Short mmCIF file of C-alpha atoms in Angstrom, two decimals:
data_model
loop_
_atom_site.label_atom_id
_atom_site.label_comp_id
_atom_site.label_asym_id
_atom_site.label_seq_id
_atom_site.Cartn_x
_atom_site.Cartn_y
_atom_site.Cartn_z
CA MET A 1 36.64 2.04 30.13
CA VAL A 2 33.29 1.00 28.52
CA ARG A 3 33.94 -0.75 25.24
CA SER A 4 31.47 -1.67 22.42
CA THR A 5 31.45 -2.32 18.67
CA ARG A 6 28.56 0.17 18.46
CA VAL A 7 29.04 3.36 20.29
CA VAL A 8 26.52 6.27 19.32
CA THR A 9 28.49 9.35 19.25
CA PRO A 10 27.83 12.79 17.76
CA GLU A 11 29.91 11.78 14.60
CA GLY A 12 28.09 8.54 14.03
CA ILE A 13 27.97 5.00 15.32
CA ARG A 14 31.38 3.27 15.50
CA ALA A 15 33.37 0.73 17.58
CA ALA A 16 34.87 2.52 20.45
CA SER A 17 36.11 2.54 24.04
CA VAL A 18 34.81 5.25 26.22
CA CYS A 19 37.12 6.43 28.82
CA VAL A 20 35.51 7.69 32.14
CA SER A 21 37.14 9.28 35.15
CA GLY A 22 35.62 11.33 37.99
CA GLY A 23 32.10 10.81 36.50
CA GLU A 24 33.08 12.39 33.21
CA ILE A 25 33.99 11.13 29.80
CA THR A 26 37.56 11.96 29.38
CA ALA A 27 38.01 10.42 25.74
CA VAL A 28 36.34 8.26 23.20
CA LEU A 29 39.12 6.08 21.77
CA ALA A 30 39.61 3.32 19.20
CA HIS A 31 37.77 0.13 20.11
CA ASP A 32 41.22 -1.65 20.47
CA ALA A 33 42.72 1.11 22.63
CA PRO A 34 44.76 -0.15 25.60
CA VAL A 35 43.05 -0.09 29.02
CA PRO A 36 44.67 2.58 31.04
CA PRO A 37 46.61 1.50 34.16
CA GLY A 38 44.45 0.85 37.01
CA ALA A 39 41.17 1.23 34.97
CA LEU A 40 38.36 -1.38 34.95
CA LEU A 41 37.10 -2.51 31.55
CA GLU A 42 33.40 -3.08 30.95
CA ASP A 43 33.30 -4.73 27.49
CA VAL A 44 29.64 -5.01 26.30
CA GLY A 45 30.39 -6.62 22.95
CA ASP A 46 27.92 -5.80 20.23
CA LEU A 47 25.43 -4.14 22.50
CA VAL A 48 24.88 -0.47 21.69
CA VAL A 49 26.16 2.23 23.98
CA LEU A 50 23.85 5.37 23.75
CA PRO A 51 24.07 8.64 25.68
CA GLY A 52 21.70 8.64 28.57
CA LEU A 53 18.36 10.06 27.60
CA VAL A 54 17.23 13.47 28.89
CA ASP A 55 13.41 13.69 29.39
CA THR A 56 12.40 17.12 29.80
CA HIS A 57 8.75 16.54 30.29
CA VAL A 58 7.80 14.26 33.37
CA HIS A 59 5.11 14.75 35.91
CA VAL A 60 6.51 13.12 39.23
CA ASN A 61 3.61 14.48 41.27
CA ASP A 62 5.60 14.62 44.51
CA PRO A 63 4.90 15.86 47.09
CA GLY A 64 1.06 15.93 47.42
CA ARG A 65 0.23 13.28 45.01
CA ALA A 66 2.96 10.73 45.52
CA HIS A 67 0.46 7.99 45.51
CA TRP A 68 0.13 8.71 41.70
CA GLU A 69 3.98 8.55 41.22
CA GLY A 70 6.90 9.71 43.29
CA PHE A 71 10.63 10.69 42.97
CA ARG A 72 11.82 7.26 44.00
CA SER A 73 9.57 5.25 41.66
CA ALA A 74 9.67 7.79 38.80
CA THR A 75 13.55 7.89 38.72
CA ARG A 76 13.83 4.10 39.22
CA ALA A 77 11.55 3.79 36.12
CA ALA A 78 13.60 6.29 34.27
CA ALA A 79 16.89 4.49 35.06
CA ALA A 80 15.25 1.16 33.80
CA GLY A 81 14.35 2.93 30.51
CA GLY A 82 17.58 4.45 29.86
CA VAL A 83 16.79 8.06 31.07
CA THR A 84 19.64 9.44 33.16
CA THR A 85 18.19 13.04 33.54
CA LEU A 86 14.60 14.27 33.83
CA ILE A 87 12.99 17.58 34.36
CA ASP A 88 9.94 17.64 36.50
CA MET A 89 6.82 19.62 35.57
CA PRO A 90 5.54 22.25 37.94
CA LEU A 91 1.98 20.82 38.34
CA ASN A 92 0.11 17.75 39.72
CA SER A 93 2.30 18.04 42.91
CA LEU A 94 1.03 19.86 45.79
CA PRO A 95 2.10 22.71 46.05
CA PRO A 96 2.84 23.54 42.31
CA THR A 97 6.25 24.95 41.59
CA THR A 98 5.13 28.70 41.24
CA THR A 99 7.19 30.25 43.94
CA PRO A 100 10.82 29.77 45.18
CA ARG A 101 9.51 28.46 48.39
CA HIS A 102 7.30 25.79 46.63
CA LEU A 103 10.40 24.99 44.63
CA GLU A 104 12.38 24.32 47.76
CA THR A 105 9.35 22.22 49.07
CA LYS A 106 9.82 20.08 45.86
CA ARG A 107 13.57 19.77 46.17
CA ALA A 108 13.19 18.69 49.80
CA ALA A 109 10.84 15.95 48.70
CA ALA A 110 13.31 14.65 46.02
CA ARG A 111 16.63 15.06 48.03
CA GLY A 112 18.22 11.75 48.69
CA ARG A 113 15.54 9.77 46.79
CA VAL A 114 16.30 10.12 43.14
CA HIS A 115 18.10 7.51 41.04
CA VAL A 116 18.89 9.86 38.25
CA ASP A 117 19.61 13.65 37.91
CA VAL A 118 16.53 15.69 38.40
CA GLY A 119 15.80 19.36 37.39
CA PHE A 120 12.63 21.45 37.80
CA TRP A 121 10.51 23.56 35.57
CA GLY A 122 8.64 26.64 37.10
CA GLY A 123 4.98 27.45 36.62
CA ALA A 124 3.43 30.43 34.89
CA VAL A 125 -0.12 31.05 36.34
CA PRO A 126 -2.20 34.23 36.38
CA ASP A 127 -0.89 35.47 39.92
CA ASN A 128 2.72 34.62 40.00
CA THR A 129 4.46 36.87 37.40
CA GLY A 130 6.52 38.59 40.21
CA TRP A 131 8.05 35.33 41.11
CA PHE A 132 9.38 34.65 37.54
CA ARG A 133 12.78 36.17 38.13
CA PRO A 134 13.26 34.72 41.70
CA LEU A 135 12.49 31.29 40.28
CA HIS A 136 14.71 31.77 37.42
CA GLU A 137 17.48 32.88 39.72
CA ALA A 138 16.75 29.80 41.99
CA GLY A 139 17.55 27.58 38.99
CA VAL A 140 14.38 26.48 37.16
CA PHE A 141 14.94 25.57 33.58
CA GLY A 142 11.98 27.75 32.33
CA PHE A 143 8.26 28.20 33.04
CA LYS A 144 5.21 26.10 31.88
CA ALA A 145 1.90 27.66 30.91
CA PHE A 146 -1.44 26.24 30.01
CA LEU A 147 -3.80 28.11 27.60
CA SER A 148 -6.73 25.79 28.34
CA PRO A 149 -7.65 24.23 31.86
CA SER A 150 -4.85 22.13 33.26
CA GLY A 151 -7.20 19.62 34.91
CA VAL A 152 -6.05 20.72 38.50
CA GLU A 153 -7.52 23.80 40.18
CA GLU A 154 -4.32 24.99 41.74
CA PHE A 155 -2.60 25.56 38.32
CA PRO A 156 -4.94 27.77 36.29
CA GLU A 157 -4.45 28.68 32.71
CA LEU A 158 -3.38 32.02 31.27
CA ASP A 159 -5.59 34.05 28.95
CA ARG A 160 -4.32 36.01 26.09
CA ALA A 161 -3.38 39.01 28.16
CA GLY A 162 -1.85 36.88 30.95
CA LEU A 163 0.27 34.95 28.23
CA ALA A 164 1.51 38.22 26.74
CA ARG A 165 2.36 39.48 30.21
CA ALA A 166 4.18 36.21 31.17
CA MET A 167 5.98 36.26 27.81
CA ALA A 168 7.22 39.74 28.09
CA THR A 169 8.25 39.22 31.61
CA ILE A 170 10.29 36.05 30.81
CA ALA A 171 11.83 37.57 27.61
CA ALA A 172 13.39 40.28 29.90
CA PHE A 173 15.74 37.87 31.32
CA ASP A 174 15.94 35.41 28.32
CA GLY A 175 14.09 32.67 29.98
CA LEU A 176 12.20 30.00 28.20
CA LEU A 177 8.41 29.68 28.27
CA ILE A 178 6.95 26.17 27.56
CA VAL A 179 3.35 26.06 26.47
CA HIS A 180 0.55 23.62 26.56
CA ALA A 181 -1.19 24.96 23.44
CA GLU A 182 -4.87 24.25 23.10
CA ASP A 183 -7.28 27.06 22.54
CA PRO A 184 -10.17 27.04 25.17
CA HIS A 185 -12.68 28.71 22.96
CA ARG A 186 -12.04 26.11 20.17
CA LEU A 187 -12.49 23.40 22.82
CA ALA A 188 -15.67 24.98 24.21
CA GLU A 189 -17.14 24.95 20.81
CA ALA A 190 -16.41 21.48 20.13
CA PRO A 191 -19.00 18.43 20.94
CA GLN A 192 -18.71 17.44 24.42
CA ARG A 193 -20.61 14.18 24.86
CA GLY A 194 -18.53 12.13 27.37
CA GLY A 195 -18.90 8.47 27.63
CA PRO A 196 -16.63 5.57 26.66
CA ARG A 197 -16.43 6.18 22.88
CA TYR A 198 -12.88 7.29 21.97
CA ALA A 199 -14.24 8.88 18.78
CA ASP A 200 -16.24 11.23 20.96
CA PHE A 201 -13.30 12.09 23.08
CA LEU A 202 -11.22 12.77 20.08
CA ALA A 203 -13.80 15.17 18.75
CA SER A 204 -13.88 17.18 21.84
CA ARG A 205 -10.07 18.15 21.37
CA PRO A 206 -9.98 18.87 17.67
CA ARG A 207 -6.71 19.69 15.79
CA HIS A 208 -7.70 23.20 14.95
CA ALA A 209 -7.74 24.04 18.80
CA GLU A 210 -4.24 23.04 19.00
CA ASP A 211 -3.37 24.83 15.74
CA ARG A 212 -4.93 28.06 16.83
CA ALA A 213 -3.18 28.06 20.22
CA VAL A 214 0.11 27.46 18.55
CA ALA A 215 -0.47 30.31 16.13
CA ARG A 216 -1.11 32.69 19.19
CA VAL A 217 2.04 31.56 20.93
CA LEU A 218 3.92 32.17 17.87
CA GLU A 219 2.36 35.66 17.16
CA LEU A 220 3.23 36.84 20.72
CA ALA A 221 6.64 35.40 20.63
CA ARG A 222 7.26 37.31 17.44
CA GLU A 223 6.06 40.48 19.24
CA THR A 224 7.89 40.06 22.43
CA GLU A 225 11.03 38.25 21.01
CA ALA A 226 10.65 35.59 23.70
CA ARG A 227 12.05 32.04 23.44
CA VAL A 228 9.12 29.61 23.36
CA HIS A 229 8.62 25.91 23.24
CA ILE A 230 5.52 24.00 22.27
CA LEU A 231 4.87 21.05 24.47
CA HIS A 232 3.47 17.64 23.38
CA LEU A 233 2.60 18.56 19.68
CA SER A 234 0.00 16.20 18.50
CA SER A 235 -1.53 18.11 15.51
CA ALA A 236 0.50 17.87 12.36
CA GLY A 237 -1.56 20.94 11.17
CA ALA A 238 0.67 23.14 13.36
CA LEU A 239 3.89 22.05 11.70
CA PRO A 240 3.70 24.62 8.87
CA LEU A 241 3.10 27.30 11.34
CA ILE A 242 6.20 26.46 13.29
CA ALA A 243 8.48 26.09 10.45
CA ALA A 244 7.38 29.41 8.91
CA ALA A 245 7.70 31.27 12.22
CA ARG A 246 11.17 29.89 12.74
CA ALA A 247 12.22 30.88 9.15
CA ASP A 248 11.09 34.38 10.12
CA GLY A 249 13.32 34.38 13.17
CA VAL A 250 11.00 33.49 15.96
CA ARG A 251 12.85 31.47 18.56
CA VAL A 252 10.65 28.49 18.77
CA THR A 253 11.12 24.74 19.43
CA ALA A 254 8.71 21.84 19.61
CA GLU A 255 8.37 18.43 21.09
CA THR A 256 6.24 15.49 20.43
CA CYS A 257 5.87 12.32 22.44
CA PRO A 258 6.11 8.55 21.93
CA HIS A 259 2.43 8.02 22.23
CA TYR A 260 1.75 10.26 19.33
CA LEU A 261 4.40 8.54 17.27
CA THR A 262 3.41 4.90 18.01
CA LEU A 263 -0.22 4.73 18.96
CA THR A 264 -3.12 5.82 16.68
CA ALA A 265 -6.80 6.67 17.33
CA GLU A 266 -7.94 3.94 15.23
CA GLU A 267 -6.63 1.43 17.58
CA VAL A 268 -7.90 2.86 20.88
CA PRO A 269 -10.53 0.58 22.34
CA ASP A 270 -13.62 2.25 23.59
CA GLY A 271 -13.51 2.66 27.34
CA ALA A 272 -9.77 2.41 27.50
CA SER A 273 -9.01 5.61 29.16
CA GLU A 274 -5.22 4.50 29.76
CA PHE A 275 -4.99 5.97 26.31
CA LYS A 276 -6.47 9.43 27.22
CA CYS A 277 -4.10 12.43 27.09
CA CYS A 278 -4.50 16.10 26.21
CA PRO A 279 -3.96 16.91 23.30
CA PRO A 280 -5.22 13.34 22.16
CA ILE A 281 -3.70 10.62 20.22
CA ARG A 282 -4.74 11.30 16.72
CA GLU A 283 -5.26 9.22 13.38
CA ALA A 284 -2.59 7.37 11.60
CA ALA A 285 -2.40 9.82 8.78
CA ASN A 286 -1.62 12.62 11.29
CA GLN A 287 0.87 10.42 12.99
CA ASP A 288 2.73 10.01 9.48
CA LEU A 289 3.08 13.65 9.17
CA LEU A 290 4.48 13.95 12.77
CA TRP A 291 7.29 11.69 11.84
CA LYS A 292 8.02 13.72 8.81
CA GLY A 293 8.27 16.79 10.86
CA LEU A 294 10.64 14.95 13.26
CA ALA A 295 12.73 13.77 10.39
CA ASP A 296 13.00 17.25 8.68
CA GLY A 297 13.61 19.07 12.04
CA THR A 298 10.36 20.90 12.43
CA VAL A 299 9.86 18.90 15.54
CA ASP A 300 13.02 19.05 17.56
CA CYS A 301 12.64 16.43 20.24
CA VAL A 302 10.64 13.57 21.63
CA VAL A 303 9.81 13.51 25.43
CA THR A 304 7.29 11.28 27.46
CA ASP A 305 4.86 13.63 29.03
CA HIS A 306 4.79 10.88 31.70
CA SER A 307 1.57 11.74 33.55
CA PRO A 308 0.57 8.82 35.72
CA SER A 309 -2.37 8.25 38.07
CA THR A 310 -3.80 5.71 40.23
CA ALA A 311 -5.97 3.13 38.42
CA ASP A 312 -9.23 4.21 39.90
CA LEU A 313 -8.94 7.55 38.00
CA LYS A 314 -8.85 5.83 34.67
CA THR A 315 -12.46 5.24 34.39
CA GLU A 316 -14.30 4.18 31.27
CA ASP A 317 -15.71 7.62 30.73
CA PHE A 318 -13.27 9.57 28.57
CA ALA A 319 -14.82 12.95 29.89
CA THR A 320 -14.07 12.27 33.51
CA ALA A 321 -11.10 9.99 33.46
CA TRP A 322 -7.67 11.41 34.42
CA GLY A 323 -5.73 12.43 31.22
CA GLY A 324 -2.12 11.18 30.96
CA ILE A 325 -0.05 8.51 29.57
CA SER A 326 2.23 6.47 31.64
CA GLY A 327 5.32 5.56 29.68
CA LEU A 328 8.53 6.77 31.32
CA GLN A 329 10.17 3.40 31.40
CA LEU A 330 9.02 2.48 27.90
CA SER A 331 9.91 5.68 25.92
CA LEU A 332 13.15 4.51 24.25
CA SER A 333 11.85 1.23 23.33
CA ALA A 334 8.53 2.61 21.99
CA VAL A 335 10.22 5.20 19.86
CA TRP A 336 12.93 2.76 18.53
CA THR A 337 10.08 0.41 17.64
CA GLY A 338 8.50 3.07 15.39
CA ALA A 339 11.69 4.67 14.30
CA ARG A 340 13.36 1.50 12.80
CA ARG A 341 10.10 0.54 11.06
CA ARG A 342 10.43 3.99 9.36
CA GLY A 343 13.94 3.73 8.33
CA HIS A 344 15.53 5.76 11.09
CA GLY A 345 18.59 4.70 13.08
CA LEU A 346 19.75 4.89 16.53
CA GLY A 347 21.65 8.15 15.98
CA ASP A 348 18.36 9.91 15.17
CA VAL A 349 16.84 8.44 18.29
CA ALA A 350 19.73 9.77 20.41
CA ARG A 351 19.54 13.09 18.71
CA TRP A 352 15.83 13.48 19.48
CA MET A 353 15.82 11.99 22.90
CA SER A 354 19.19 13.04 24.36
CA ALA A 355 21.06 15.79 22.42
CA ARG A 356 18.16 18.01 21.65
CA THR A 357 16.48 17.76 24.92
CA ALA A 358 19.75 18.47 26.64
CA ALA A 359 20.09 21.60 24.51
CA LEU A 360 16.52 22.64 25.18
CA ALA A 361 17.23 22.81 28.94
CA GLY A 362 20.83 24.09 28.39
CA LEU A 363 22.32 20.98 29.92
CA ASP A 364 25.74 21.24 28.24
CA ARG A 365 27.16 18.23 30.14
CA LYS A 366 24.48 15.90 29.04
CA GLY A 367 23.33 14.55 25.76
CA ALA A 368 26.25 12.90 24.00
CA VAL A 369 28.96 10.30 24.26
CA ALA A 370 31.83 12.77 24.01
CA ALA A 371 34.85 14.05 26.01
CA GLY A 372 33.84 16.62 28.62
CA ARG A 373 30.34 15.27 29.12
CA ASP A 374 28.89 13.36 31.97
CA ALA A 375 29.40 9.71 31.76
CA ASP A 376 25.75 9.06 31.48
CA LEU A 377 25.47 5.89 29.31
CA VAL A 378 22.90 3.20 28.32
CA VAL A 379 23.67 -0.23 27.27
CA PHE A 380 20.93 -1.08 24.78
CA ASP A 381 20.08 -4.21 22.84
CA PRO A 382 18.28 -2.94 19.68
CA ASP A 383 17.46 -6.42 18.34
CA ALA A 384 15.79 -7.92 21.40
CA SER A 385 12.07 -7.59 22.07
CA PHE A 386 9.55 -7.79 24.85
CA THR A 387 5.85 -7.71 25.59
CA VAL A 388 4.79 -5.09 28.07
CA ASP A 389 3.45 -6.29 31.40
CA PRO A 390 2.30 -3.17 33.44
CA ALA A 391 2.83 -5.11 36.66
CA GLY A 392 6.54 -5.69 35.80
CA LEU A 393 7.30 -1.92 35.26
CA GLN A 394 8.87 0.40 37.99
CA HIS A 395 6.11 2.95 37.74
CA ARG A 396 4.10 3.21 41.03
CA ASN A 397 0.81 2.21 39.51
CA PRO A 398 0.55 -0.55 36.77
CA VAL A 399 -1.44 1.54 34.22
CA THR A 400 -0.11 2.03 30.69
CA ALA A 401 -1.41 2.48 27.20
CA TYR A 402 1.42 0.18 26.19
CA ALA A 403 0.07 -2.94 27.99
CA GLY A 404 0.39 -6.06 25.84
CA ARG A 405 2.39 -4.41 23.14
CA THR A 406 5.55 -6.08 21.76
CA LEU A 407 8.36 -3.39 21.64
CA GLN A 408 11.86 -3.64 20.07
CA GLY A 409 14.87 -2.82 22.06
CA VAL A 410 15.84 -3.54 25.73
CA VAL A 411 17.85 -1.58 28.04
CA ARG A 412 20.42 -3.76 29.74
CA ALA A 413 22.20 -1.27 31.94
CA THR A 414 22.26 2.38 32.84
CA TRP A 415 25.31 4.41 33.88
CA LEU A 416 25.10 7.81 35.63
CA ARG A 417 28.24 9.84 35.73
CA GLY A 418 30.41 6.72 35.38
CA ARG A 419 28.49 4.76 38.05
CA ARG A 420 26.27 1.80 37.01
CA ILE A 421 22.89 2.47 38.49
CA HIS A 422 20.81 -0.31 36.81
CA LEU A 423 21.52 -3.67 35.47
CA ASP A 424 18.90 -5.96 34.12
CA GLY A 425 16.10 -4.79 36.51
CA THR A 426 18.35 -4.47 39.65
CA PHE A 427 19.09 -0.93 40.97
CA THR A 428 21.69 0.79 43.25
CA GLU A 429 20.72 3.02 46.02
CA PRO A 430 19.60 6.56 44.70
CA ALA A 431 22.73 8.63 43.44
CA GLY A 432 21.12 11.27 41.43
CA ARG A 433 21.71 15.01 41.93
CA LEU A 434 19.25 17.80 41.94
CA LEU A 435 20.16 20.17 39.01
CA ARG A 436 19.87 23.98 38.61
CA ARG A 437 19.88 25.83 35.42
CA ARG A 438 23.26 27.26 34.78
CA PRO A 439 23.41 31.02 34.99
CA THR A 440 23.59 32.68 31.62
CA PRO A 441 24.32 36.32 30.73
CA GLU A 442 21.03 38.41 30.20
CA ARG A 443 20.35 39.64 26.72
CA GLN A 444 21.38 43.19 26.21
CA ASP A 445 19.06 45.51 24.30
CA PRO A 446 20.75 46.61 21.12
CA SER A 447 22.34 50.05 21.24
CA PRO A 448 20.28 52.89 19.77
#
């Protein structure tokens, strides 16, 4: 039994005792409920008990680029940050997850080395459409596509015809297509100056390139009736497009990231490419609109897009530096820092970072402190603060855009299926599972 005066449940925050047996939450009882015979009591006082976070956008890079990150270090960082489930992206590893054989290679690399539960996305590239259904049947949670160059040659982007073909193929078995939406033609038209000035890099990835690509995805989703998800939304200009498409019946969801919600272009120092990501961190006024989109439900969820690299790839030239923010361990604290400042509560954070991400991936045993769910719990001190020291993080490489920032909220302990896997910076041996998408009935065409 885990007891707290502040348990975040789907019905709200309340004093409660959470009963756990066999890795599952069996009941959420009154705070003063008697301890069942033979049960152990973990009373955390006034610390908050949250559902374990579900991060559906993580680049582990293992195998092949495990010196950038790796399953052991990534999942240890996840546990330290309150993330109990992550879904690994299909690129930056070698091989990419574009065939069932490559998927099994990745699973073999992860097996026995993960501190949290781990699932896998498949990839959608120009030459692997025939592998979509086998990958789906092998348990991937959906398929990722780029509309502009990905940054690694082994994972090319889809053109308009390729996107339409991928969408139609995936729609036939009611799979999910997740899309990095930046229009390559708009990017090519933008000024490409290179060098250390962040303003020049920002100009090279304009908002209208993102907005145009989102519009294309929505147009094709309407035509094919596919289920689509917009990745790492940074341009608030796409919000009205998403809202209108959803109102028109298009099955679209969207995510944003902690760095878009907490960092602004105005504060990025020149030469500081630890802030580089694509699409980029934009201006404060744009950030305000992203928060509004999150609050009104146009943006469904918040995920990290943790995309680390070695320090030598983060050069002072924004044009050539690796693009990716390393923030897996810090995501809960970063979002809570921004959320509380804007009047949002921990129930909102749990909805954005656990319930909705679990729903996106179809993980119906994750995402809530409720009976019948996995006992994935986070003990969180929302009033404590800390200053980020990259060397003290569990990420493999000490490079992060949050370095030196003071964040609110400290993860004290993390539980995975009723077993405490992290306590104040110490960890048990890896006990995570490799997850597969649960089989779902295929959509049936309506009768004529």
